[in-house]
Amino acid sequence: MSNQQMNSKLENQDYPVKISWFALTWRPILARAYPRMIGVRRQPSWVFHEAILPILSVAAFAYVYRAMNAPESYIGFVILGGAMTAFWLNVLWSMSAQLYWERSSGNLELFIMSPSSMMTILAGMALGGMILTSIRALVIVTAGILLFGVVLQPISWWLFLLAFLLTLLALYGMGMMFASIFLMWGREAWHLVNLLQEPVYLLSGMNFPLQVFPTLVATLAAIIPLTIGMDSMRQILFATPGFWPLGFELIFLTILVILFIYLAYRFLRYLEDKSRQEGKLTIKWQ
Amino acid sequence: MQNAIKTENLTRTYQRSKKSSKKSSKKKWDNSQPQELVALGGVDLNIHSGELFGLLGPNGAGKTTLIKILTTLLAPTSGKAFVDGLDVVTQAREIRPRINIVSGGESCGYGVLNVEENLWLFSQIYGIPTSIAQERIQQMLEIVGLQDKARTRVSQLSTGQRQKMNFCRGFITDPKILFLDEPTLGLDVNAARSIRQFVRDWLREKPGRTLLLTTHYMMEAEELCDRLAIIDHGKLLTCGTPNELKQTLQQFPQFQLVIELGNVDQLNISTIPGVKEYRLTPLQENPDSRSASMPVNSVQPIFSCHLTLAEEAVIGQIVQAIVSAQGKILQLQKHQPTLEDAFVQLVGHRLESGEQGS
C-alpha cells in the first residue's frame, strides 16, 4: 500500500485512529533514544570530555597500582571502573535530572498529554543513554587495554555480556526511578545529583576490590547496581574472587532490575497523579 | 448537536504557599489574605463538534488553566470536564490520542535535532508510522513556508521559525480536538495570515474536527471563530457568535452625521417617528475634531449629529429633514461596535492594556 493510500485510509477512518499498544511502545522508545544517539555524530566534543579526560583519571590510578606492584588485575579493575563511571554519570545527569529539564523546555507536558506512557519515554532515554555511553565506555576500555597491556581472561564472553546487560538494566532502572522522584524536587534535583555522584564512586568500589570494605558496608553498597555489577564482571573477566558468588550476584542483579523498573513505574504513576492535583507538571522554573 | 467539549461548574483553585503569602504581605503571616487562589470559578461551557471556538481574556483570566484541564495536564478541584464525551479525570488516557496542543512561545524540541527530526519525534509518541509522519511533515512545512529549513537544527531557528515548527507539530498527529493557545504569537503578518487560512481549511476538511483557540488578537478571533467566550477572573462573562457579542452593546442602529447647517431651528429631527436618541453638537468650537475630509472653507456652521434609531430605514427621513432645512450632509457613517468594544464593556479594559498591567 502506498503512503498516499495509507494516509487517506487513516484520514477516512473515524476518530480516533486506532494505534496498537505495540506501536505506542516501541515507536516512542526509539524516538526518544534518537536525540541521544545522533548526538554522538553531531557533538563530537564528547571525545575529549567523556573519553580522553576519563582515560587520564584511569591512568593516574593505574600508575599508582603499578608503582605499588599491585596485582595486574587491579589495573584491569580501574579500566573497567573508568568505563562504568561513564554509565553512572550518564544515569545521573542524563536520566535522573532529565525530566526536570524536559519540563523546563516544555517537552514534558507534550509527552504527558500524548497517548504513549511516560515509561516508554524513560525507556527511550535509557536506551539512548546506554547506546551512547557504551560507545564512550568502549573507547575508554580500548585505550586502557592498549596503554597498559591489560590481559583479559574471561571465563565466558556470554556470561560477561549477561552481567554487563543486567548491570545496565538495573542501573538505568534506578535512573528511571530517580527521574520520577527528582521531577518533584525541581531545582533540588541538581543538588541531589551532585550529592550522589562522589559517594557512589567510593561505595561501588570503582577503583579497588569491594572486599576492602567491612562486610556490612559492602552489603549495603550492593543495592547500587554498579557495585555488584562490576564485582561480577571482574570475576568473569579477571577470574578473581568476588564479594558474593557469581551466580548469586547475577540473581541479585536480576532482582534489582525488576525492583527498580517496578518502583520507577509506581513512582511515575504516583507523581504524575500528584503533580496533576498540585499543578506542578507544567510549571517552569519551579 | 454533539459536544466536543463540555464543562460543568468547573473550578480550579491553587493553594497559596505560606512563603509567597509572607513575602507579599511583608508581615510574619497575614491571616486576612485568602489561602486559596481561584483560577477557575465554576465555568460552564459547551463547545460543539466541528466548531472553531475562541476564548478571550486578559492574562490571569483562567484561559490556560482551562486548557490545561481539558488537555488532561491538570486536575480540576471540583466540577466536571468532558472532552469528546470522555471525563478528563477518569478517562484521561482515552482522551490523549484524540487531542493535541500548540502554544505560542513554546520552546519544545531538541536543539541537536533538525526541524524534520523533531517533528518526527513528536509524531512517534502518537505511534504514527514513519512514512505517514514524513508525508504530513512535508505538507505542513510547505504550508507554513518552512520547507527550506527542514534540515536546519532547531537551535539555529529564529523565534518565528520555531513557532511555525510548533504549529506543524500540533497538526501532524491529526487530532480530533486541537487546542491552539496564541498560535500566531511572534509570527509575521503573512505567516499569521496563511496559518489562519490553513486553520479554517483544516477544520472544514474533515467532519468532527474541533478547535479551541485563545488569542490576544481581536481581529483573529473575529475572523476565525464561529463562537467566542470572554473569560475574566476565572468566570465566564459571555458566550456567543462574534455578531451576538457585538449586538449586546448596541440594541438599535446608530448613525453619526456631520452636517453644514445655517439655521438650526429649521431642523426638527426629534419629532420624526423612530428616532430614539438625537444629539446635535457644534463642531466649529473644536476645529481639531473636524475630519480631514471636510471642507475647511465652509461658510455655514458645522455640526456633529448622533442618532439612535428604532430601525435603519428611518435614516431616509432624517436625510430628507436635513435637506428640507437647507442643510448639507458632509459625512454619514453607521456606527458598528467592534468585538473589542464588547470586550472592554465586559472586562473593563482593553486586552493590550490589561496585558501590560498584569
PDB file of N, CA and C in Angstrom, chain B residues 13-16 33-38 77:
ATOM      1  N   THR B  13      -8.664  25.659  42.014  1.00  0.00           N
ATOM      2  CA  THR B  13      -8.034  26.592  42.957  1.00  0.00           C
ATOM      3  C   THR B  13      -6.608  26.123  43.220  1.00  0.00           C
ATOM      4  N   TYR B  14      -5.775  27.061  43.565  1.00  0.00           N
ATOM      5  CA  TYR B  14      -4.404  26.739  43.954  1.00  0.00           C
ATOM      6  C   TYR B  14      -4.200  27.187  45.389  1.00  0.00           C
ATOM      7  N   GLN B  15      -3.464  26.385  46.129  1.00  0.00           N
ATOM      8  CA  GLN B  15      -3.135  26.774  47.494  1.00  0.00           C
ATOM      9  C   GLN B  15      -1.986  27.778  47.435  1.00  0.00           C
ATOM     10  N   ARG B  16      -2.157  28.905  48.125  1.00  0.00           N
ATOM     11  CA  ARG B  16      -1.052  29.847  48.213  1.00  0.00           C
ATOM     12  C   ARG B  16      -0.017  29.271  49.178  1.00  0.00           C
ATOM     13  N   GLN B  33      -5.310  37.391  54.257  1.00  0.00           N
ATOM     14  CA  GLN B  33      -5.173  37.031  52.850  1.00  0.00           C
ATOM     15  C   GLN B  33      -5.750  35.634  52.594  1.00  0.00           C
ATOM     16  N   PRO B  34      -6.558  35.485  51.504  1.00  0.00           N
ATOM     17  CA  PRO B  34      -7.128  34.158  51.264  1.00  0.00           C
ATOM     18  C   PRO B  34      -6.029  33.116  51.009  1.00  0.00           C
ATOM     19  N   GLN B  35      -6.240  31.913  51.522  1.00  0.00           N
ATOM     20  CA  GLN B  35      -5.244  30.852  51.377  1.00  0.00           C
ATOM     21  C   GLN B  35      -5.331  30.185  50.011  1.00  0.00           C
ATOM     22  N   GLU B  36      -6.426  30.476  49.296  1.00  0.00           N
ATOM     23  CA  GLU B  36      -6.640  29.840  48.001  1.00  0.00           C
ATOM     24  C   GLU B  36      -6.723  30.878  46.896  1.00  0.00           C
ATOM     25  N   LEU B  37      -6.143  30.524  45.757  1.00  0.00           N
ATOM     26  CA  LEU B  37      -6.250  31.397  44.596  1.00  0.00           C
ATOM     27  C   LEU B  37      -7.214  30.700  43.631  1.00  0.00           C
ATOM     28  N   VAL B  38      -8.291  31.390  43.283  1.00  0.00           N
ATOM     29  CA  VAL B  38      -9.281  30.763  42.396  1.00  0.00           C
ATOM     30  C   VAL B  38      -8.906  31.082  40.947  1.00  0.00           C
ATOM     31  N   THR B  77     -10.336  21.105  40.645  1.00  0.00           N
ATOM     32  CA  THR B  77     -10.574  20.984  42.088  1.00  0.00           C
ATOM     33  C   THR B  77     -11.996  20.453  42.317  1.00  0.00           C
TER      34      THR B  77
END
